Coordinates of C-alpha atoms and ligand atoms in Angstrom, one line a residue:
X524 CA 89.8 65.2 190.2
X525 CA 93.2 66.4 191.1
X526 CA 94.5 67.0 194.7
X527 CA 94.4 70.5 193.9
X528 CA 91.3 70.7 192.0
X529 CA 89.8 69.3 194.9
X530 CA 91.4 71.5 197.5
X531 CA 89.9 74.3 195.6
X532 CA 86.3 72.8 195.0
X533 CA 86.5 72.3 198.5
X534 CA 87.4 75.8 199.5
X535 CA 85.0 77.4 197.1
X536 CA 82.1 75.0 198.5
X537 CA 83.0 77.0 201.9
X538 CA 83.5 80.4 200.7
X539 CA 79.1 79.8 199.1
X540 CA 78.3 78.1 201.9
X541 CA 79.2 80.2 205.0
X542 CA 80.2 83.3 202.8
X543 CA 78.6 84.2 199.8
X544 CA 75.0 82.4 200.0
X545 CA 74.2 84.2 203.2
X546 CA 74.8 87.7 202.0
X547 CA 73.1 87.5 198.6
X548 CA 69.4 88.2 199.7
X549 CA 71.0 91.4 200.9
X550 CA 73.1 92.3 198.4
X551 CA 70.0 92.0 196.1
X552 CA 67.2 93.7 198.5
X553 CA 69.6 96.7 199.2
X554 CA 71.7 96.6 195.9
X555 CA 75.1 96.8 197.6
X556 CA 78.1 95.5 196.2
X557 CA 79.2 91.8 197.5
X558 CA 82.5 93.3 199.0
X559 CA 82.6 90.5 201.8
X560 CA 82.0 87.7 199.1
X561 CA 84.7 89.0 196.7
X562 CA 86.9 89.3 199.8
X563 CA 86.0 86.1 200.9
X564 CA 87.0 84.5 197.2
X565 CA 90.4 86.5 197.4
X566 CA 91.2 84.9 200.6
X567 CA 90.6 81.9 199.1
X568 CA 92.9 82.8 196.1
X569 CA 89.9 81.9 193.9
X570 CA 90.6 85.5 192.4
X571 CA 93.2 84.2 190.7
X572 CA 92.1 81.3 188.8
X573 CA 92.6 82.4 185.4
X574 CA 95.7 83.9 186.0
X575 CA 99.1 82.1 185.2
X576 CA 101.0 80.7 187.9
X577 CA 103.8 82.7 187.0
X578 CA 101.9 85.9 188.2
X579 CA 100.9 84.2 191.3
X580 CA 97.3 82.7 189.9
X581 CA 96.3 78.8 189.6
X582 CA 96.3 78.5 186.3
X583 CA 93.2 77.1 186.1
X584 CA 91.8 76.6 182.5
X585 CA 88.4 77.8 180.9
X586 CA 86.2 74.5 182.4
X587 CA 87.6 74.9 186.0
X588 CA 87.3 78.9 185.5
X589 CA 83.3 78.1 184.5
X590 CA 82.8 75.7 187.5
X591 CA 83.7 78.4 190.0
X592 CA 81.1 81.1 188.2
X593 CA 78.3 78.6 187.8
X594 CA 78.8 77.3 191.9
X595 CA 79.1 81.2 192.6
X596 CA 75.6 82.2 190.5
X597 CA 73.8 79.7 192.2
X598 CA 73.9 81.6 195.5
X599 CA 74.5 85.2 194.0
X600 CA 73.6 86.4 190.4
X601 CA 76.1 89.5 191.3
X602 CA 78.6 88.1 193.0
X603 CA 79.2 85.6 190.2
X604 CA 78.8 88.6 187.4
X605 CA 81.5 90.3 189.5
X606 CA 84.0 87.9 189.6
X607 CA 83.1 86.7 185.4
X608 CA 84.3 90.2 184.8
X609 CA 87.2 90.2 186.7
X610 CA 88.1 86.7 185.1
X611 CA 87.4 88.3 182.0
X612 CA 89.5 91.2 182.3
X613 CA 92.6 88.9 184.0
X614 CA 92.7 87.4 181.1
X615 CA 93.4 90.5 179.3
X616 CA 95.9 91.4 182.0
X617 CA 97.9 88.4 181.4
X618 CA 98.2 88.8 177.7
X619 CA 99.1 92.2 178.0
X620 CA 100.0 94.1 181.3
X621 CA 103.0 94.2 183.1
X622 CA 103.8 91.5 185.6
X623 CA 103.2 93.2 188.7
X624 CA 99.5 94.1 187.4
X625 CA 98.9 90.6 187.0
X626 CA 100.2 89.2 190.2
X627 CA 97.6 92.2 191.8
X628 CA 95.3 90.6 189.8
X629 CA 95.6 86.8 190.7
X630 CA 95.9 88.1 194.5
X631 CA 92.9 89.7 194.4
X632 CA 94.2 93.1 195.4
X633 CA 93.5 94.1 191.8
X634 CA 89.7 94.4 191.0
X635 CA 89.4 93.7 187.2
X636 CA 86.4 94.6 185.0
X637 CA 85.9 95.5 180.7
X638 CA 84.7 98.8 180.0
X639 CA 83.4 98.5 176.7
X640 CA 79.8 99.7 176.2
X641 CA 79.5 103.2 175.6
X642 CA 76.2 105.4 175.2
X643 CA 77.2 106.0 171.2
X644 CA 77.9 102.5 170.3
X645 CA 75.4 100.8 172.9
X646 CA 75.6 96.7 172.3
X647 CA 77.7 97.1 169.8
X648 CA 80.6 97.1 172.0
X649 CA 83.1 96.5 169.2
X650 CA 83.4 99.6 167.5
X651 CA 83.7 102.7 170.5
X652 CA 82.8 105.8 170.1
X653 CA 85.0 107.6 172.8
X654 CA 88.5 109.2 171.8
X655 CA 92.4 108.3 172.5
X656 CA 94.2 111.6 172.1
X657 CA 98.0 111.4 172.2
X658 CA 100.1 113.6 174.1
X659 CA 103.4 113.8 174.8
X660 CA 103.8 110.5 176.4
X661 CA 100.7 110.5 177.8
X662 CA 97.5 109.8 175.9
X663 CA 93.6 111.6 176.5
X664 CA 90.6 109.6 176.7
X665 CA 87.0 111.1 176.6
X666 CA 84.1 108.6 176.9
X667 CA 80.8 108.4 177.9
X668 CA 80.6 104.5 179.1
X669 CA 77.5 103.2 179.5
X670 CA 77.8 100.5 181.8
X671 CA 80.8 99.1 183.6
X672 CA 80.3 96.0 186.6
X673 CA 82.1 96.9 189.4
X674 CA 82.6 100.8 188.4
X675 CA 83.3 101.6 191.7
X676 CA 84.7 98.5 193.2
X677 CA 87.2 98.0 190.5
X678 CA 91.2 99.1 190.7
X679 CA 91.3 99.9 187.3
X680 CA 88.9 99.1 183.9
X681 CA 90.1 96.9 180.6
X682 CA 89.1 100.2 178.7
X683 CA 88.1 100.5 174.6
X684 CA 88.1 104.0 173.2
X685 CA 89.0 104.7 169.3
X686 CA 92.7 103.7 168.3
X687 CA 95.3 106.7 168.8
X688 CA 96.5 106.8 165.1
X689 CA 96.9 103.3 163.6
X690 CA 93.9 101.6 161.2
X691 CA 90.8 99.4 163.7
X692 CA 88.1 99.7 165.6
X693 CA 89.4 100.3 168.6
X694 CA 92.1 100.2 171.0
X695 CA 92.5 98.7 174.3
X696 CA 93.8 100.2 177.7
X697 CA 94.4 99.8 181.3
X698 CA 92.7 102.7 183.3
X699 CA 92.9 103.2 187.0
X700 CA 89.5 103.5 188.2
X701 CA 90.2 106.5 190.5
X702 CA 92.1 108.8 187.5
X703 CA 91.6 112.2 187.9
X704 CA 88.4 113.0 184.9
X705 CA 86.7 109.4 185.7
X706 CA 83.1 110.2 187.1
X707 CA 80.8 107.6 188.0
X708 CA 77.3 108.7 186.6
X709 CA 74.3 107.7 189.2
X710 CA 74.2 104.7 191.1
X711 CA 73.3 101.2 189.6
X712 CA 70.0 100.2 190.4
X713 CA 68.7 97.8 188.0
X714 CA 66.1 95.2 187.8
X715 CA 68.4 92.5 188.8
X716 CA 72.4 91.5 189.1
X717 CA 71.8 94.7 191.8
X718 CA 74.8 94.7 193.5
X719 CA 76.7 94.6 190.5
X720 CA 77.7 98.2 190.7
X721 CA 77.0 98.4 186.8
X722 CA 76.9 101.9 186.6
X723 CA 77.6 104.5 183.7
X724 CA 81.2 106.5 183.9
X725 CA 81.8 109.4 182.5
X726 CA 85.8 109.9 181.2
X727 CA 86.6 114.3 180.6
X728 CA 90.5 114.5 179.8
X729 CA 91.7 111.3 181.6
X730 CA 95.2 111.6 181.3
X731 CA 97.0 107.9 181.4
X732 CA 100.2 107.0 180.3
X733 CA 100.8 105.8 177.0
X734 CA 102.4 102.5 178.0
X735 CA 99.1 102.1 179.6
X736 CA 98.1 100.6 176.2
X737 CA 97.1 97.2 176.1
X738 CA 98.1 95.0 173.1
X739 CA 98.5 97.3 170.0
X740 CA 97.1 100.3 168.4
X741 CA 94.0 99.5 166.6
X742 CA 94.0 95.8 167.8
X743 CA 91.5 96.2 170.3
X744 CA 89.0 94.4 168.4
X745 CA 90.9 91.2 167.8
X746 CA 92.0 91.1 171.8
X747 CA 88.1 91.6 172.3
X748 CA 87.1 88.8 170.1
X749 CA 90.5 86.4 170.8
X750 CA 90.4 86.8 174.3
X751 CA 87.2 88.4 175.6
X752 CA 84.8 86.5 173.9
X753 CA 85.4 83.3 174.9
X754 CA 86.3 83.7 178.1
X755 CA 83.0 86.3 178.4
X756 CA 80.5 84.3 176.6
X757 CA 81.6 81.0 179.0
X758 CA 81.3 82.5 182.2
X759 CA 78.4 84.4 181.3
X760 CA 76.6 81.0 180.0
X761 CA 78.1 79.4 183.7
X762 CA 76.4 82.5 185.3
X763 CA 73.3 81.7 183.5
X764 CA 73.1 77.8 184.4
X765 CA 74.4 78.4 188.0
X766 CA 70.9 80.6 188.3
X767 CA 69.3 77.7 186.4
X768 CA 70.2 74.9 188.7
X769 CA 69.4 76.8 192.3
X770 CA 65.9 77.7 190.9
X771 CA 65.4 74.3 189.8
X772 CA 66.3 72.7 193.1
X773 CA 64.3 75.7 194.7
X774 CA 61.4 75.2 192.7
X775 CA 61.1 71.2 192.9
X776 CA 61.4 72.0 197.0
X777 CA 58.7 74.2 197.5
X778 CA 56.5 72.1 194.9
X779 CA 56.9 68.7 197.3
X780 CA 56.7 70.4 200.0
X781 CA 53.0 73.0 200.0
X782 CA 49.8 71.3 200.3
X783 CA 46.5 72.1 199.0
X784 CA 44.1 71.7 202.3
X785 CA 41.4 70.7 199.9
X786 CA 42.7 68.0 198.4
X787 CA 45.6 67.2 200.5
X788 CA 47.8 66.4 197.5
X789 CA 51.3 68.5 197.4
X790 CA 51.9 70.6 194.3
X791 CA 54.4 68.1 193.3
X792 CA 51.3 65.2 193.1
X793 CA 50.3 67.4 189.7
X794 CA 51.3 65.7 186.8
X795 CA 51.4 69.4 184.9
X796 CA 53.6 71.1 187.8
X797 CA 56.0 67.9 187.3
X798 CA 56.0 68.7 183.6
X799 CA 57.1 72.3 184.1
X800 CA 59.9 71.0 186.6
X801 CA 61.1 68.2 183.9
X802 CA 60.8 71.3 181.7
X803 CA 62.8 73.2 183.6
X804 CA 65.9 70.6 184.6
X805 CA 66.0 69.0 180.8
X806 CA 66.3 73.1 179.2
X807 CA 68.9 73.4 181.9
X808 CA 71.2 70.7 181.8
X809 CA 71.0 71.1 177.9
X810 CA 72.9 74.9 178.9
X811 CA 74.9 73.0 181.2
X812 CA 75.9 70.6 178.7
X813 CA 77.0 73.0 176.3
X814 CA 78.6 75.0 178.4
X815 CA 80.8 72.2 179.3
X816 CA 81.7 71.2 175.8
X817 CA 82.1 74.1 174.5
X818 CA 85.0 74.3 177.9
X819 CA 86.1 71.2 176.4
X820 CA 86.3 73.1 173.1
X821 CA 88.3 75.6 174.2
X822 CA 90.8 73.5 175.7
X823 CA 91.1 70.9 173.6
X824 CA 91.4 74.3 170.6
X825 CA 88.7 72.5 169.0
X826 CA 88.0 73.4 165.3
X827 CA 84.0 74.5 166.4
X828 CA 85.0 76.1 169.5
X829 CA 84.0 79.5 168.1
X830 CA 80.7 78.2 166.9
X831 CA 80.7 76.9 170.6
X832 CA 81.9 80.2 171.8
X833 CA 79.1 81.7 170.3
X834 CA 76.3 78.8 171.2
X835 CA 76.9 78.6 174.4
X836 CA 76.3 82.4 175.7
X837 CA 72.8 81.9 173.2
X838 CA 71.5 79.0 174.3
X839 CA 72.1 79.6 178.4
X840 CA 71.0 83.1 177.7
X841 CA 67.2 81.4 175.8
X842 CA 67.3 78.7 178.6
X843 CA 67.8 80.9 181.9
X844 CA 64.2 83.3 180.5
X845 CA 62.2 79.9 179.7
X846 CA 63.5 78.4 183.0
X847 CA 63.0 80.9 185.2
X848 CA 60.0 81.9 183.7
X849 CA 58.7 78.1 184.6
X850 CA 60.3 78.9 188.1
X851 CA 57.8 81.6 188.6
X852 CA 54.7 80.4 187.2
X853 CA 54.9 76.6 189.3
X854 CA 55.3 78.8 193.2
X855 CA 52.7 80.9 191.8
X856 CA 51.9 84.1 194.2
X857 CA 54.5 82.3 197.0
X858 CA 56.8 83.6 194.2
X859 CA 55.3 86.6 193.6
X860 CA 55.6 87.7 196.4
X861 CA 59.4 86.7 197.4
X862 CA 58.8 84.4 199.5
X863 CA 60.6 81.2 198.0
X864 CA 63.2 82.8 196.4
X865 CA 63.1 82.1 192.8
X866 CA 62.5 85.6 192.4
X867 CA 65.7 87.1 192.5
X868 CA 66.9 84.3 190.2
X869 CA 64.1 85.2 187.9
X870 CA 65.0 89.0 188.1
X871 CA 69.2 88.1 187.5
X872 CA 68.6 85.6 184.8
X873 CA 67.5 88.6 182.6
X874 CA 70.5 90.2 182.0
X875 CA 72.0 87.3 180.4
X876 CA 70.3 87.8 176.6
X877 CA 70.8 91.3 177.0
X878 CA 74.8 91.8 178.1
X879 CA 76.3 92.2 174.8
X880 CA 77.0 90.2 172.5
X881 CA 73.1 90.1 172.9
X882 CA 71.5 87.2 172.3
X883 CA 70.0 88.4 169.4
X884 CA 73.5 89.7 167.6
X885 CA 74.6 85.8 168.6
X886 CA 72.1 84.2 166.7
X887 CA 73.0 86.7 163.9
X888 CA 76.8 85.7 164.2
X889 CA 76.2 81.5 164.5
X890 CA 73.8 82.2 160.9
X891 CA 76.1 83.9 159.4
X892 CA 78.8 81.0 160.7
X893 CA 76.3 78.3 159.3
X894 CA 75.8 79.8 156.0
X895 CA 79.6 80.2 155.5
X896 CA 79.5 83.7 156.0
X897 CA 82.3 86.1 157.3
X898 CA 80.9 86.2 161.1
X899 CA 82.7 89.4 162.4
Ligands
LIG2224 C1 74.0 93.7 184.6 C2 74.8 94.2 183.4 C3 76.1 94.4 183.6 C4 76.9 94.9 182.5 N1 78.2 95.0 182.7 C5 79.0 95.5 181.7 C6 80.4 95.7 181.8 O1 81.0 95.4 182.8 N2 81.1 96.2 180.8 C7 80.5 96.6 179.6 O2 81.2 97.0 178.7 N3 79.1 96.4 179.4 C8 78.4 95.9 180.4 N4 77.0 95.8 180.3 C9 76.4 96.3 179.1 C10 75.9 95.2 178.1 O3 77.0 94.4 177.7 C11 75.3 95.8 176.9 O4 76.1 96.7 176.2 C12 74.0 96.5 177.2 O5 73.2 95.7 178.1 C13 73.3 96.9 176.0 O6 72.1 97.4 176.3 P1 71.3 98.4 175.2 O7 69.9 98.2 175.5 O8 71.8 99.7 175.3 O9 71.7 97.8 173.8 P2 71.0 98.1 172.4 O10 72.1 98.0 171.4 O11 70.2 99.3 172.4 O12 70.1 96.8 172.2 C14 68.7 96.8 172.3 C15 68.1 95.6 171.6 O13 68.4 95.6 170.2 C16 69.0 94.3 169.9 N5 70.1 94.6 168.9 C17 71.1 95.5 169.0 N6 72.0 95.4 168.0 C18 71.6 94.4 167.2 C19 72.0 93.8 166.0 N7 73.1 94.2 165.4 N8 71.3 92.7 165.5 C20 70.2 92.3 166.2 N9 69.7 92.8 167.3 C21 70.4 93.8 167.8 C22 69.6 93.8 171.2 O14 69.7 92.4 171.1 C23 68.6 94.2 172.2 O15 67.6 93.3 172.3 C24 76.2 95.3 181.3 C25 74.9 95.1 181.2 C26 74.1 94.6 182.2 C27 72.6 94.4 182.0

């Protein structure tokens, strides 16, 4: 390790330690968003890990980016899902925003998030259904978004909408989250990830100027799926094995250490609760594996890093149900009833197969790779 990757692992070990693992239970019994843990990462400049040094980031690449997310989810599902979407939407920033944006950005003084899914298009976050209406030199958007992390935290949203004239899917922009026409719709109150402030936002005549484009008209689908994908399906695979890892150390804790007064014997002395925990660390550190190779991938601009791309998100996604399902069923009531703490786990690991690309359109994308297929 580097003297600088080190100074970093060793700052973010702090910021989970004294910062972020302490607040989570709260953040997930009230669903409030992790403002002090996001504040506590920014004064860390771990905000800016994606983001170029040039804009005042560290430049850290996809593994590093991944390291932070997974050590993050395994104190707080939210926290972690905050700061993957902010990664996420950097990463746009630095492709295509102006250099001031992304120096906000890698400071932390710039909340970053995607806005993709939309009530008309659901998963299918590709192809919007909400409009881009030139106008002047200014530009109208209408949308009814579905779900956007951090809608009220963020400074501004990595927006989709329909492109203004030229051929595509969709277009991308950068909309400030407090533009006069942007309604947040209802608070966020989900089964789990509940301070992640995922709520649905409304867009009525959101006037944004037309420079506020990102990338090019009617190329919003090829920044989604060059840049957003992998960086997305990554972090959302580290989030997955971060929740993985803490319920597996959880879990293997509270089986060595309760007794059955009866026999004696620990729930750990039961060769089928030690089969469920093997279970559970061997389906994990398979995600965890791929997860780092398909980093490597990435890095290395691998010729299966799409295939990887795609795996990854799939299998951490499958992995984080089965393990935390296994989680649940060797505490038994303790868990049930809250009191070792796999539950929240249990309850964030969900969203994983279900934030788009699902992992059922995955599966559909890596069989269509594997029969030689056009995937997208
Ligand atoms: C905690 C959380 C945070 C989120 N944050 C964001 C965010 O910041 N930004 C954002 O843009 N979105 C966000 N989302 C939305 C997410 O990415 C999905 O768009 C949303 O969860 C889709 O839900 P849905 O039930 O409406 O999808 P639906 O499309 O109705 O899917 C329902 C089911 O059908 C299956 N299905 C759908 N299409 C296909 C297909 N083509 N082939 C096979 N099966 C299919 C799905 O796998 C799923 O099981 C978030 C979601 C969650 C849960």
């Amino acid at each position: 390790m580097t003297v600088k990757a080190q100074k970093f692992a060793s700052l973010l070990e702090q910021v989970c330690t004294r910062n972020i693992g302490p607040a989570a239970a709260a953040v997930d019994a009230n669903g409030e968003f992790p403002y002090r843990s996001i504040d506590a990462l920014k004064t860390a400049g771990l905000m800016g890990a994606v983001s170029a040094r040039e804009a005042g980031g560290l430049g850290l690449g996809f593994g590093a980016a991944a390291a932070i997310v997974r050590r993050v989810a395994q104190e707080c599902g939210s926290t972690a899902m905050v700061l993957c979407m902010h990664y996420c939407g950097a990463a746009v920033l630095e492709a295509y925003a102006p250099l001031q944006v992304r120096h906000e950005a890698a400071a932390g003084d710039h909340l970053s998030t995607l806005a993709f899914s939309e009530e008309g298009s659901r998963s299918h976050f590709w192809a919007p259904a909400s409009t881009a209406q030139a106008a002047g030199a200014e530009v109208i958007l209408n949308a009814r978004k579905s779900w956007i992390t951090s809608a009220s935290a963020a400074s501004a949203y990595v927006w989709s909408s329909k492109p203004l004239s030229a051929a595509g899917l969709s277009t991308l922009w950068l909309v400030p989250a407090r533009a006069p026409g942007i309604e947040i719709v209802g608070r966020f109150d989900g089964l789990g990830l509940r301070g992640n402030d995922s709520s649905p936002v409304a867009a009525r005549d959101v006037r944004i100027p037309a420079a506020a484009m990102l990338g090019e008209d009617g190329k919003g689908f090829e920044i989604m799926m060059g840049t957003v994908l992998p960086m997305f399906n990554l972090l959302s695979a580290a989030c997955a094995v971060g929740l993985m890892e803490a319920a597996v150390g959880r879990t293997a804790e509270h089986a060595a250490r309760v007794r059955h007064g009866d026999t004696g014997a620990a729930l750990a002395d039961l060769p089928t609760i030690r089969n469920y925990i093997a279970r559970m660390r061997v389906k994990a550190d398979m995600a965890r594996t791929l997860l780092e190779d398909t980093a490597a991938a990435l890095e290395g601009v691998r010729e299966d890093s799409m295939l990887r791309v795609l795996e990854c998100k799939a299998a951490a996604g499958e992995a984080a149900d089965e393990v935390l399902g296994l989680a649940m069923r060797v505490c038994g009531g303790a868990a049930f009833r809250g009191e070792v703490g796999v539950e929240r786990y249990f309850r964030d690991a969900r969203a994983a197969s279900v934030m788009a690309p699902t992992t059922d359109v995955l599966y559909d994308f890596i069989g269509k790779a594997v029969c030689g297929m056009e995937v997208f």
